[in-house]
PDB file of C-alpha atoms in Angstrom:
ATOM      1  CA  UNK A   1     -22.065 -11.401   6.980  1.00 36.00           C
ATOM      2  CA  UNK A   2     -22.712  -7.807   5.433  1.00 39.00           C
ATOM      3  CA  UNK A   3     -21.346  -8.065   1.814  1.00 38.00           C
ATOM      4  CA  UNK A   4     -22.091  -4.732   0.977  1.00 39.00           C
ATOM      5  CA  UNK A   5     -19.526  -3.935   3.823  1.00 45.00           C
ATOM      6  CA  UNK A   6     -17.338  -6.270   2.532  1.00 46.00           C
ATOM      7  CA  UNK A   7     -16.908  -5.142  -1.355  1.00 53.00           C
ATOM      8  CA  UNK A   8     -14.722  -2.213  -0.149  1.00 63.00           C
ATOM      9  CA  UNK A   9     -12.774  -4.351   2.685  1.00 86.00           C
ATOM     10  CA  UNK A  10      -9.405  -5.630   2.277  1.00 94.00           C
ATOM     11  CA  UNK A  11      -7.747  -5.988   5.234  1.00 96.00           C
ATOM     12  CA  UNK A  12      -9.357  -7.540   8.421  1.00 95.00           C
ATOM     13  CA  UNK A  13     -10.096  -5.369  11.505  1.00 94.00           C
ATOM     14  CA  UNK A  14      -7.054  -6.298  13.195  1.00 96.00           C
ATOM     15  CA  UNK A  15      -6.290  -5.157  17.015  1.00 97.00           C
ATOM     16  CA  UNK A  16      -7.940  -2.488  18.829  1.00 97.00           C
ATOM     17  CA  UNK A  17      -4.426   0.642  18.613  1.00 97.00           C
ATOM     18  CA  UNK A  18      -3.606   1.414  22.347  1.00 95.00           C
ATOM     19  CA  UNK A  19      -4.537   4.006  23.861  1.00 96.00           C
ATOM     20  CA  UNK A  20      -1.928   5.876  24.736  1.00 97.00           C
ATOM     21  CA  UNK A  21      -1.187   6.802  21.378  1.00 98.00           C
ATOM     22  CA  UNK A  22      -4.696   7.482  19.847  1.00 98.00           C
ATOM     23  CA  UNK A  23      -8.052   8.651  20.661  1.00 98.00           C
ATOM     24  CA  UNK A  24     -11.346   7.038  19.987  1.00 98.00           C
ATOM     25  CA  UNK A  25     -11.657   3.455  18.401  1.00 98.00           C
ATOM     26  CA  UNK A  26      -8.785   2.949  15.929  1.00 98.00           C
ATOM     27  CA  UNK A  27      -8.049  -1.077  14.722  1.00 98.00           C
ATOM     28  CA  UNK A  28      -4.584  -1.738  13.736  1.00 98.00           C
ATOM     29  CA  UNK A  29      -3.759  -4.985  11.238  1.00 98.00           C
ATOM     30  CA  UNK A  30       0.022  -5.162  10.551  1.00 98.00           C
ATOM     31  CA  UNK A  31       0.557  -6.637   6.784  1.00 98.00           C
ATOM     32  CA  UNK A  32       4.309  -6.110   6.983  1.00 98.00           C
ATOM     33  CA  UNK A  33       6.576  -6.254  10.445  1.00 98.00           C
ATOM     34  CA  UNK A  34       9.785  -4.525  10.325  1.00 97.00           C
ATOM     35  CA  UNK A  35      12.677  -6.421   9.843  1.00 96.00           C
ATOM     36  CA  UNK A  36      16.316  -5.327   8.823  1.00 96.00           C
ATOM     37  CA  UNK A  37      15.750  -6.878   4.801  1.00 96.00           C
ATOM     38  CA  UNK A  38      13.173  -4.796   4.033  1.00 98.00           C
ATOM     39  CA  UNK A  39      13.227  -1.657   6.481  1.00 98.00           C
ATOM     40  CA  UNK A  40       9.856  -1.163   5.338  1.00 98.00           C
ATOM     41  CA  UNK A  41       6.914  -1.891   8.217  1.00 98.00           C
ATOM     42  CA  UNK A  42       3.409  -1.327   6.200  1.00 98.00           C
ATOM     43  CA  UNK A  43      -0.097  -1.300   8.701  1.00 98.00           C
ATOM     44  CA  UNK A  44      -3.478  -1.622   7.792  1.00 98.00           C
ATOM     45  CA  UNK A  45      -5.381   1.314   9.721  1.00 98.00           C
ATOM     46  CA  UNK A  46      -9.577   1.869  10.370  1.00 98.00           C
ATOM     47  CA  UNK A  47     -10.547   4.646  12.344  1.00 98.00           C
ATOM     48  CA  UNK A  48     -13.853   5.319  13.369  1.00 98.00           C
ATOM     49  CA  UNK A  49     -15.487   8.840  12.835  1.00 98.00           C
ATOM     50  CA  UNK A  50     -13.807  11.075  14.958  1.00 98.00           C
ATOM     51  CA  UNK A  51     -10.921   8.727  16.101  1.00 98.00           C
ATOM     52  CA  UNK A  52      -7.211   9.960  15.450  1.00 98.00           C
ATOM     53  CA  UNK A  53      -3.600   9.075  16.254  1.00 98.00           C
ATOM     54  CA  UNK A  54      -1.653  11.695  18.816  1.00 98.00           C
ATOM     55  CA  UNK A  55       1.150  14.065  16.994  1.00 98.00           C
ATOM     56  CA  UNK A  56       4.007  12.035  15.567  1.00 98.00           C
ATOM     57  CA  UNK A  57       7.143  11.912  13.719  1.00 98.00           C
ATOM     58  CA  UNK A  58       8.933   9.129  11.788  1.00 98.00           C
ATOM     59  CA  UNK A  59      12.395   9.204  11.474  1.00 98.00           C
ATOM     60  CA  UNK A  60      12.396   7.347   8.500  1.00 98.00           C
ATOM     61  CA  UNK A  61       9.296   9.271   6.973  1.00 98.00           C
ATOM     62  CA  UNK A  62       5.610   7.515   5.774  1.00 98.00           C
ATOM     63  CA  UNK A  63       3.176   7.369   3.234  1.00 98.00           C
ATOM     64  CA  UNK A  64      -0.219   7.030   3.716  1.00 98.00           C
ATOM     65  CA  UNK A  65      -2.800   5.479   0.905  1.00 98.00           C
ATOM     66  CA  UNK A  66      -6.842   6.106   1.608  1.00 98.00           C
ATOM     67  CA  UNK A  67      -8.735   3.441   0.379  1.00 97.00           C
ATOM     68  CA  UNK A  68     -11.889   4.251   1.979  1.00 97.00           C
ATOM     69  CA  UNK A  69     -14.295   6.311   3.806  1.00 97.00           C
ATOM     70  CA  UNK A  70     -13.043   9.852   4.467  1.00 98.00           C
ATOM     71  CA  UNK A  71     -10.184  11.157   6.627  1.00 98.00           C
ATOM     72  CA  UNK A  72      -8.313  14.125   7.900  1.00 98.00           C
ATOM     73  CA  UNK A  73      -4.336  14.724   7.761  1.00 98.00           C
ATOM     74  CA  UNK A  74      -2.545  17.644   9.203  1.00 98.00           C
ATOM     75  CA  UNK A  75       0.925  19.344   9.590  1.00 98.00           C
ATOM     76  CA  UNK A  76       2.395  21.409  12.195  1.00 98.00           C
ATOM     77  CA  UNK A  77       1.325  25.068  11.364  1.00 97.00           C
ATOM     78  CA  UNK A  78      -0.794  23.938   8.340  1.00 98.00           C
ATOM     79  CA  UNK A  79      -4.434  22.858   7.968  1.00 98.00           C
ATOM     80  CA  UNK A  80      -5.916  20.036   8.199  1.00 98.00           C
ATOM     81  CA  UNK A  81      -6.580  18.076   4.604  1.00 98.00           C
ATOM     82  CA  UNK A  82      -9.391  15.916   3.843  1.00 98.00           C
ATOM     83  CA  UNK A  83      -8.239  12.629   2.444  1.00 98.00           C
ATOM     84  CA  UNK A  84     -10.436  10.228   0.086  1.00 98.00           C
ATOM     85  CA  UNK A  85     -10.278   6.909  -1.149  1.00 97.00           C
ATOM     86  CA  UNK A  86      -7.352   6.722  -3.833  1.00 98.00           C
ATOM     87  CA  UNK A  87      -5.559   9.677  -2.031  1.00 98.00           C
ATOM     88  CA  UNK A  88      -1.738   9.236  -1.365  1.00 98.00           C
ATOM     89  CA  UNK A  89       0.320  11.655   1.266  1.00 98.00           C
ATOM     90  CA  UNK A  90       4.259  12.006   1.242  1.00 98.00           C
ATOM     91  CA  UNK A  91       5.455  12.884   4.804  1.00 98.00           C
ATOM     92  CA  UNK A  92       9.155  13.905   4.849  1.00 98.00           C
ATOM     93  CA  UNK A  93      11.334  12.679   7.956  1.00 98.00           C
ATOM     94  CA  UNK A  94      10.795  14.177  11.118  1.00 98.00           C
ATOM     95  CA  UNK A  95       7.475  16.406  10.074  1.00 98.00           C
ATOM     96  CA  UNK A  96       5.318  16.147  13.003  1.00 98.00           C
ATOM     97  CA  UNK A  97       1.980  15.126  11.811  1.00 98.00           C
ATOM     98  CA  UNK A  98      -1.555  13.310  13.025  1.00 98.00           C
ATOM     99  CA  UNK A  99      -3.823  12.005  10.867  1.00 98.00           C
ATOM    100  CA  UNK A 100      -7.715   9.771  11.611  1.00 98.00           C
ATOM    101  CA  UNK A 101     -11.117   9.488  10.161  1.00 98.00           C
ATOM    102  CA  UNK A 102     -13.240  12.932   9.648  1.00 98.00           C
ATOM    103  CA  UNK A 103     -15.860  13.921  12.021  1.00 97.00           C
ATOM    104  CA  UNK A 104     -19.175  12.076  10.053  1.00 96.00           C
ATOM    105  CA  UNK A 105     -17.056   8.730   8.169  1.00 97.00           C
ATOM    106  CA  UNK A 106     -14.590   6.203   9.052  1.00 98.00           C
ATOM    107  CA  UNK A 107     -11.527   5.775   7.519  1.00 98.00           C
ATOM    108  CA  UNK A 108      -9.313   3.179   6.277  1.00 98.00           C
ATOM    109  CA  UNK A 109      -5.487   3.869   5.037  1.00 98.00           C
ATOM    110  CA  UNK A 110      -2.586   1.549   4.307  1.00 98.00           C
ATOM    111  CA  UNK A 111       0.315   3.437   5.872  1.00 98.00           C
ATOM    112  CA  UNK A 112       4.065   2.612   5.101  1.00 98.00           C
ATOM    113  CA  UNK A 113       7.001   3.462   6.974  1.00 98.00           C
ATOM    114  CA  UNK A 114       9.976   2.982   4.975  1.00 98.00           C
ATOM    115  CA  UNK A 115      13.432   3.367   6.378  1.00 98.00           C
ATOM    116  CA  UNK A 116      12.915   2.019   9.507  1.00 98.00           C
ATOM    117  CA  UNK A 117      16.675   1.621  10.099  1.00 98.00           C
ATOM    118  CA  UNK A 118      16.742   4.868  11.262  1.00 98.00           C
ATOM    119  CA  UNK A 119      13.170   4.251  13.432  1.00 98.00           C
ATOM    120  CA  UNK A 120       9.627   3.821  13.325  1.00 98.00           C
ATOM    121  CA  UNK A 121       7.733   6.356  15.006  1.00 98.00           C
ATOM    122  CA  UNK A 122       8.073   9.222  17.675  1.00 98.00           C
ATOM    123  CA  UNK A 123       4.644   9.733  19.865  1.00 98.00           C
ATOM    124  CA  UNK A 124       4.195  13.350  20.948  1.00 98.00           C
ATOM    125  CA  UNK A 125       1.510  15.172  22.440  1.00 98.00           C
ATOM    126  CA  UNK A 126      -2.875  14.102  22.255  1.00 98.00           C
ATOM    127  CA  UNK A 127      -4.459  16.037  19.087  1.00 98.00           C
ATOM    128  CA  UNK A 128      -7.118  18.698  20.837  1.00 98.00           C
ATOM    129  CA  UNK A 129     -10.705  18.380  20.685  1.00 97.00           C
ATOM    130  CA  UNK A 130      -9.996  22.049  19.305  1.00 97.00           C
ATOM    131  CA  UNK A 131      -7.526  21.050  16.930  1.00 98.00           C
ATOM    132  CA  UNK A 132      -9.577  17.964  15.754  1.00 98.00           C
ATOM    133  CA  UNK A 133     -12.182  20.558  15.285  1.00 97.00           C
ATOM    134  CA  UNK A 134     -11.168  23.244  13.308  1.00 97.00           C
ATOM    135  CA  UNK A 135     -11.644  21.531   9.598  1.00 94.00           C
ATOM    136  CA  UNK A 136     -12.964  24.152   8.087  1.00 76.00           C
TER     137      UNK A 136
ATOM    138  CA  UNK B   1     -20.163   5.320 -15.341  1.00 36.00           C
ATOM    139  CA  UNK B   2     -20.144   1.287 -14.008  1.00 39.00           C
ATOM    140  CA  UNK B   3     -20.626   1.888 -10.123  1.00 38.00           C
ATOM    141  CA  UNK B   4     -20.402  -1.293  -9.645  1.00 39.00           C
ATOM    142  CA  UNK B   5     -17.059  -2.078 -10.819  1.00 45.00           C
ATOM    143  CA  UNK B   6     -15.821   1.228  -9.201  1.00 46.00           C
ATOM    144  CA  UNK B   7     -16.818   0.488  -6.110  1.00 53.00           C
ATOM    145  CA  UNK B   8     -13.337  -1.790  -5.888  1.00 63.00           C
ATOM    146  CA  UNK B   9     -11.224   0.603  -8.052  1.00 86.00           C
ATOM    147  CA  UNK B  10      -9.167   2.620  -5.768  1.00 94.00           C
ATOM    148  CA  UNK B  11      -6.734   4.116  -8.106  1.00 96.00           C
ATOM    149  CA  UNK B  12      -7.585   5.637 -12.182  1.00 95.00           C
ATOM    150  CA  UNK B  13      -6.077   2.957 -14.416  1.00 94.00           C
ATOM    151  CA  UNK B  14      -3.018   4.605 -15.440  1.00 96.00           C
ATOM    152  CA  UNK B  15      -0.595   4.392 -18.478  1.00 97.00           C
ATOM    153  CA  UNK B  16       0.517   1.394 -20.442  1.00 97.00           C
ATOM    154  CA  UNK B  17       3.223  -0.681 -18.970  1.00 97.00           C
ATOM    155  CA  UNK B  18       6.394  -0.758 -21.359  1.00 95.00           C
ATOM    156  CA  UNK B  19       6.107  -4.096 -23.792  1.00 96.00           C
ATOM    157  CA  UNK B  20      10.006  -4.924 -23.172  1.00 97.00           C
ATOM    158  CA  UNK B  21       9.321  -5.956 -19.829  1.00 98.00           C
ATOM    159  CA  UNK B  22       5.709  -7.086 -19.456  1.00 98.00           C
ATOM    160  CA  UNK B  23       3.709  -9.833 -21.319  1.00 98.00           C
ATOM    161  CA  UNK B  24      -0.113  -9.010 -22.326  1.00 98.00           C
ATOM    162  CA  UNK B  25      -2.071  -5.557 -21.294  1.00 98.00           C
ATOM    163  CA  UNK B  26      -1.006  -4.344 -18.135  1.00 98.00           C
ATOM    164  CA  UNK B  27      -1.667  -0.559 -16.746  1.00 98.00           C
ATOM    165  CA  UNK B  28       0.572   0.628 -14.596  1.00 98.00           C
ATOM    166  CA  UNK B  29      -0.365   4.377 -11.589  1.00 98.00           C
ATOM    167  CA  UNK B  30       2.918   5.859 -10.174  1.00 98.00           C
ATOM    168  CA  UNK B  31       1.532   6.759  -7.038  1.00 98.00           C
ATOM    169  CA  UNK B  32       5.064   7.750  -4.612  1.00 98.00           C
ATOM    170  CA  UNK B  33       7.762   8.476  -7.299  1.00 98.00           C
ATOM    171  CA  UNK B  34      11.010   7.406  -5.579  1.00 97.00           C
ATOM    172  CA  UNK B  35      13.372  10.394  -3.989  1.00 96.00           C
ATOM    173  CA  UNK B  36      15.801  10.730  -1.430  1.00 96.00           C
ATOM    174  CA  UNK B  37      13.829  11.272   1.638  1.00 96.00           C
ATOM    175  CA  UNK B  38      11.958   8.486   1.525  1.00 98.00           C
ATOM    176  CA  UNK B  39      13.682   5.917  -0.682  1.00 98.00           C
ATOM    177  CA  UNK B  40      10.513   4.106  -1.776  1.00 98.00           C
ATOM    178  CA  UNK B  41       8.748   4.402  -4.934  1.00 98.00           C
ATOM    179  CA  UNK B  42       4.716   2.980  -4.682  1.00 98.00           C
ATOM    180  CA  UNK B  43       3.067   1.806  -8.110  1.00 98.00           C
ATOM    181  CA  UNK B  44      -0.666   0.550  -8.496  1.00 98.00           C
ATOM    182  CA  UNK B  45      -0.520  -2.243 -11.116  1.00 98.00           C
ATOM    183  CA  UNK B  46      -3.541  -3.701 -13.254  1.00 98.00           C
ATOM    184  CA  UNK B  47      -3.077  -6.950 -15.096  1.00 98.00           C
ATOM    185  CA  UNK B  48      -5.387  -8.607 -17.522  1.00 98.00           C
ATOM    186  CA  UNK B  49      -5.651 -11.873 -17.326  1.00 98.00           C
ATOM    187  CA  UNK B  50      -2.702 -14.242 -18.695  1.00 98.00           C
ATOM    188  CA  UNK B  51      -0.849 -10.838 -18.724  1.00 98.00           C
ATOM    189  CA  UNK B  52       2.532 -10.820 -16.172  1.00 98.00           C
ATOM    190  CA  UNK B  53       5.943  -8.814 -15.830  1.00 98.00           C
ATOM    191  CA  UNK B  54       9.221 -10.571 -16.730  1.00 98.00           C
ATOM    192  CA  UNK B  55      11.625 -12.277 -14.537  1.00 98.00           C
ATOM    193  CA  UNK B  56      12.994  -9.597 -12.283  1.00 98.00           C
ATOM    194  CA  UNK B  57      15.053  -8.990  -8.715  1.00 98.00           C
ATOM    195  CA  UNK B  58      14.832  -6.002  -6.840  1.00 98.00           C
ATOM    196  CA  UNK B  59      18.450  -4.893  -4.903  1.00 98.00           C
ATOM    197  CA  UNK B  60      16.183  -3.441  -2.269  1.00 98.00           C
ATOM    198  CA  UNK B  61      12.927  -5.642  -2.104  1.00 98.00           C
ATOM    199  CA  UNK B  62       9.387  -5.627  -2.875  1.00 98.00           C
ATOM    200  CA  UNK B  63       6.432  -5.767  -0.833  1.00 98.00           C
ATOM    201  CA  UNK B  64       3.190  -6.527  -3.104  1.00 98.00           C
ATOM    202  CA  UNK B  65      -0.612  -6.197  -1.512  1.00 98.00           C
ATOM    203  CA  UNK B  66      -3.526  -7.596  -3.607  1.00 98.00           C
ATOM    204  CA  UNK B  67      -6.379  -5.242  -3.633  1.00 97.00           C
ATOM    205  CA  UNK B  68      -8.484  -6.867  -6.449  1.00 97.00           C
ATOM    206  CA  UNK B  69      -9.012  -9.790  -8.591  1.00 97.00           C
ATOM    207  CA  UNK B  70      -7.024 -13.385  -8.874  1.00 98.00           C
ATOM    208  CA  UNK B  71      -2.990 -13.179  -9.353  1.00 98.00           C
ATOM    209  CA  UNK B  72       0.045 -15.399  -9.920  1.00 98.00           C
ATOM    210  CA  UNK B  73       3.743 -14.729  -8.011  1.00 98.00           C
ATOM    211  CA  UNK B  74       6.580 -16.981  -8.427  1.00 98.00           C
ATOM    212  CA  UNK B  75      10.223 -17.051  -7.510  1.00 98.00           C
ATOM    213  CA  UNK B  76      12.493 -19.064  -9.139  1.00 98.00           C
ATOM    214  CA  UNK B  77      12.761 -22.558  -8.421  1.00 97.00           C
ATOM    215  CA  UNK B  78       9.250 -22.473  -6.677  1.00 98.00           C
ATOM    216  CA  UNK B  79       6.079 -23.044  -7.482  1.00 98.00           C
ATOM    217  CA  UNK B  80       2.778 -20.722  -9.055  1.00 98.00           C
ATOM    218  CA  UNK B  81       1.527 -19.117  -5.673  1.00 98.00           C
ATOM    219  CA  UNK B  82      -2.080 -17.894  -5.715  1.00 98.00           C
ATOM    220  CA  UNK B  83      -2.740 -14.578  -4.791  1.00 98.00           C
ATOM    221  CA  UNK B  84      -6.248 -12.870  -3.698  1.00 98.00           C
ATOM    222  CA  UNK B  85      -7.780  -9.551  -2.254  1.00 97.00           C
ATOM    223  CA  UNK B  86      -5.845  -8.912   0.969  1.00 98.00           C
ATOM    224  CA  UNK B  87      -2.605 -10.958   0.278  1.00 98.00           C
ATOM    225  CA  UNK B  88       0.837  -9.604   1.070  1.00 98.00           C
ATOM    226  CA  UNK B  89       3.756 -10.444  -0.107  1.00 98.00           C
ATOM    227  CA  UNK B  90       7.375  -9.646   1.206  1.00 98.00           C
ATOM    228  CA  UNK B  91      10.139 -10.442  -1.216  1.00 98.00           C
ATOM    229  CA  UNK B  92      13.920 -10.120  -0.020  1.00 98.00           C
ATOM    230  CA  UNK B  93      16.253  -8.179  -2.025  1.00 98.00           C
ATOM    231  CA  UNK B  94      17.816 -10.306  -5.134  1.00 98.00           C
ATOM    232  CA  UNK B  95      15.159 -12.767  -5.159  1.00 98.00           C
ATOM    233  CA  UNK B  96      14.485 -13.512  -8.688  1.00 98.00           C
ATOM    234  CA  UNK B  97      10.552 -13.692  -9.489  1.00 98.00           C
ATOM    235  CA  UNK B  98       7.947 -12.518 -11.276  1.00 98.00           C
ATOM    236  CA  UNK B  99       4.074 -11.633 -10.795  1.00 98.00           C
ATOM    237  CA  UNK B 100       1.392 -11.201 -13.129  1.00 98.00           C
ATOM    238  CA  UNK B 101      -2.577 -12.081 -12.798  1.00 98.00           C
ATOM    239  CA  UNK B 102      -3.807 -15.471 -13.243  1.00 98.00           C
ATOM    240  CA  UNK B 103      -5.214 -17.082 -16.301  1.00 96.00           C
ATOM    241  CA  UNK B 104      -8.873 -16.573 -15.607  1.00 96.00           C
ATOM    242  CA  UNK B 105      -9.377 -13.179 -13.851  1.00 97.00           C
ATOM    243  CA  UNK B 106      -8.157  -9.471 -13.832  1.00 98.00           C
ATOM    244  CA  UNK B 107      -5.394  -8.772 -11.047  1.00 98.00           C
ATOM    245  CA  UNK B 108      -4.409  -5.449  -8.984  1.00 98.00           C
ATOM    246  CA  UNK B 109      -1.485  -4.692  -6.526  1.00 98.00           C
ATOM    247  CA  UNK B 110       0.516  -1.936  -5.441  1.00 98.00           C
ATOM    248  CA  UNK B 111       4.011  -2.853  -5.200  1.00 98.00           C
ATOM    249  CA  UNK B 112       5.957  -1.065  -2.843  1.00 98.00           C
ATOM    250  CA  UNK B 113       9.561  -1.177  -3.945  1.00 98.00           C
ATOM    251  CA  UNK B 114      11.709  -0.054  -0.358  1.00 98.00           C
ATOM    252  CA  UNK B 115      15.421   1.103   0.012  1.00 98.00           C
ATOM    253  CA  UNK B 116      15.698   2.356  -3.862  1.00 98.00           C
ATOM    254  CA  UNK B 117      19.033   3.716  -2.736  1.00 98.00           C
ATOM    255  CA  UNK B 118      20.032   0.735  -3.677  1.00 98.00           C
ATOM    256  CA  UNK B 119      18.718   0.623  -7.180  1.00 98.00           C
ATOM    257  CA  UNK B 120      14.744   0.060  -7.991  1.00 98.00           C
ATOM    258  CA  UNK B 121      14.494  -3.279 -10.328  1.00 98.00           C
ATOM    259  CA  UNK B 122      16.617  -5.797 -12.386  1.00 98.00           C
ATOM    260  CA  UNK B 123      14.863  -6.443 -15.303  1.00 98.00           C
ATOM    261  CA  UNK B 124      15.443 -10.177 -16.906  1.00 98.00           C
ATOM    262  CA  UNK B 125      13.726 -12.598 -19.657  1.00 98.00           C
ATOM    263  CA  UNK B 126      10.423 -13.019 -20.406  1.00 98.00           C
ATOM    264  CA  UNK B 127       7.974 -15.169 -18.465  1.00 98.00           C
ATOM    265  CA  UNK B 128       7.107 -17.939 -21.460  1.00 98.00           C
ATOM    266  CA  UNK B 129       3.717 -19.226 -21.715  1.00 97.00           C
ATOM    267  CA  UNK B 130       5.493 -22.569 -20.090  1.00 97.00           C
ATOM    268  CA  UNK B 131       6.383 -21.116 -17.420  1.00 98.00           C
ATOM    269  CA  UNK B 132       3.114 -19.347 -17.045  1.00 98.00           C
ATOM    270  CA  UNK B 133       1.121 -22.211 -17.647  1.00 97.00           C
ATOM    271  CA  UNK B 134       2.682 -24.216 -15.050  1.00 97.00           C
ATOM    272  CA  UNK B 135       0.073 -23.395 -12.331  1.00 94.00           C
ATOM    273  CA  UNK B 136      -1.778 -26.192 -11.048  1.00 77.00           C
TER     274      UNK B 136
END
């Protein structure tokens, strides 16, 4: 076992995320499912360096927490935001959205979706290699 | 600077958790105040040891996740449950408990309080040192 690994770990690796929805090598560990007490689903995230989820939406809106390594976040029409440990992003309802590690770290995030009465998520199109790209 | 104790530190410690509702030194991050979009407030908590909140519900529920040290959580009627690095806990609206770290070591969580349309927390008595001393 690596223990220096582990100090920063919390959450186990969890399932490879399919495909369809992300590129590159992105493990998925769900700490809370939905269910209709709660509305609240919360996942456990770790993308590898260069890995990212496809444009989204959530109905319901998300928050994301970065607990390690560093990451990238972008809106529609903005640019892209480097995220580091400790960092917390408010997404409002239906702002479409990707987020995934940075181009030399991994990067782990808790993300919660709260309000899932009104859904969870909306997939859209694959982020670009250009769009991935242009952190400036 | 201690490195070593920062490598598990993921938020800054915060500000002093009000004395009417919490027993002992306990530091309390607002990280996601709530509003209306998202209906979900998200606080990092830090408890010394022996220190805990009072007996509480929450209309909307509470999810807590462990990110450091050894803590307590008990509803009423039930036992002292252990709670380490990693550990998740989903709490339905109205149940009555309370959570606090253990005798022995330092505990952190962020508590993720969902649906605060509904109101955010239900403060009642004091955890006594009974009570608190009942884990076995």
């Amino acid at each position: 076992m690596d223990t220096t690994e582990n100090q920063n770990t919390i959450f186990p690796k969890g399932e490879r995320a399919p495909a369809d929805y992300f590129t590159g090598n992105v493990w998925v560990t769900m700490l809370v499912p939905n269910d209709p007490n709660l509305n609240c689903q919360v996942v456990n995230v770790i993308f590898e360096s260069g890995a990212r989820n496809n444009w989204h939406t959530h109905p319901g809106g998300q928050i994301l927490i970065a607990t390690d390594g560093i990451g990238y976040y972008q809106e529609k029409g903005k640019s892209i935001q480097l995220l580091h440990k400790g960092d917390v992003v408010d997404i409002p309802p239906d702002v479409q959205h990707w987020h995934g590690a940075s181009a030399d770290s991994e990067f782990t995030h808790i993300a919660i979706n709260p309000n899932t009465q009104k859904g969870i998520v909306v997939w859209l199109e694959r982020v670009t290699d250009e769009e991935y790209n242009s952190y400036r």
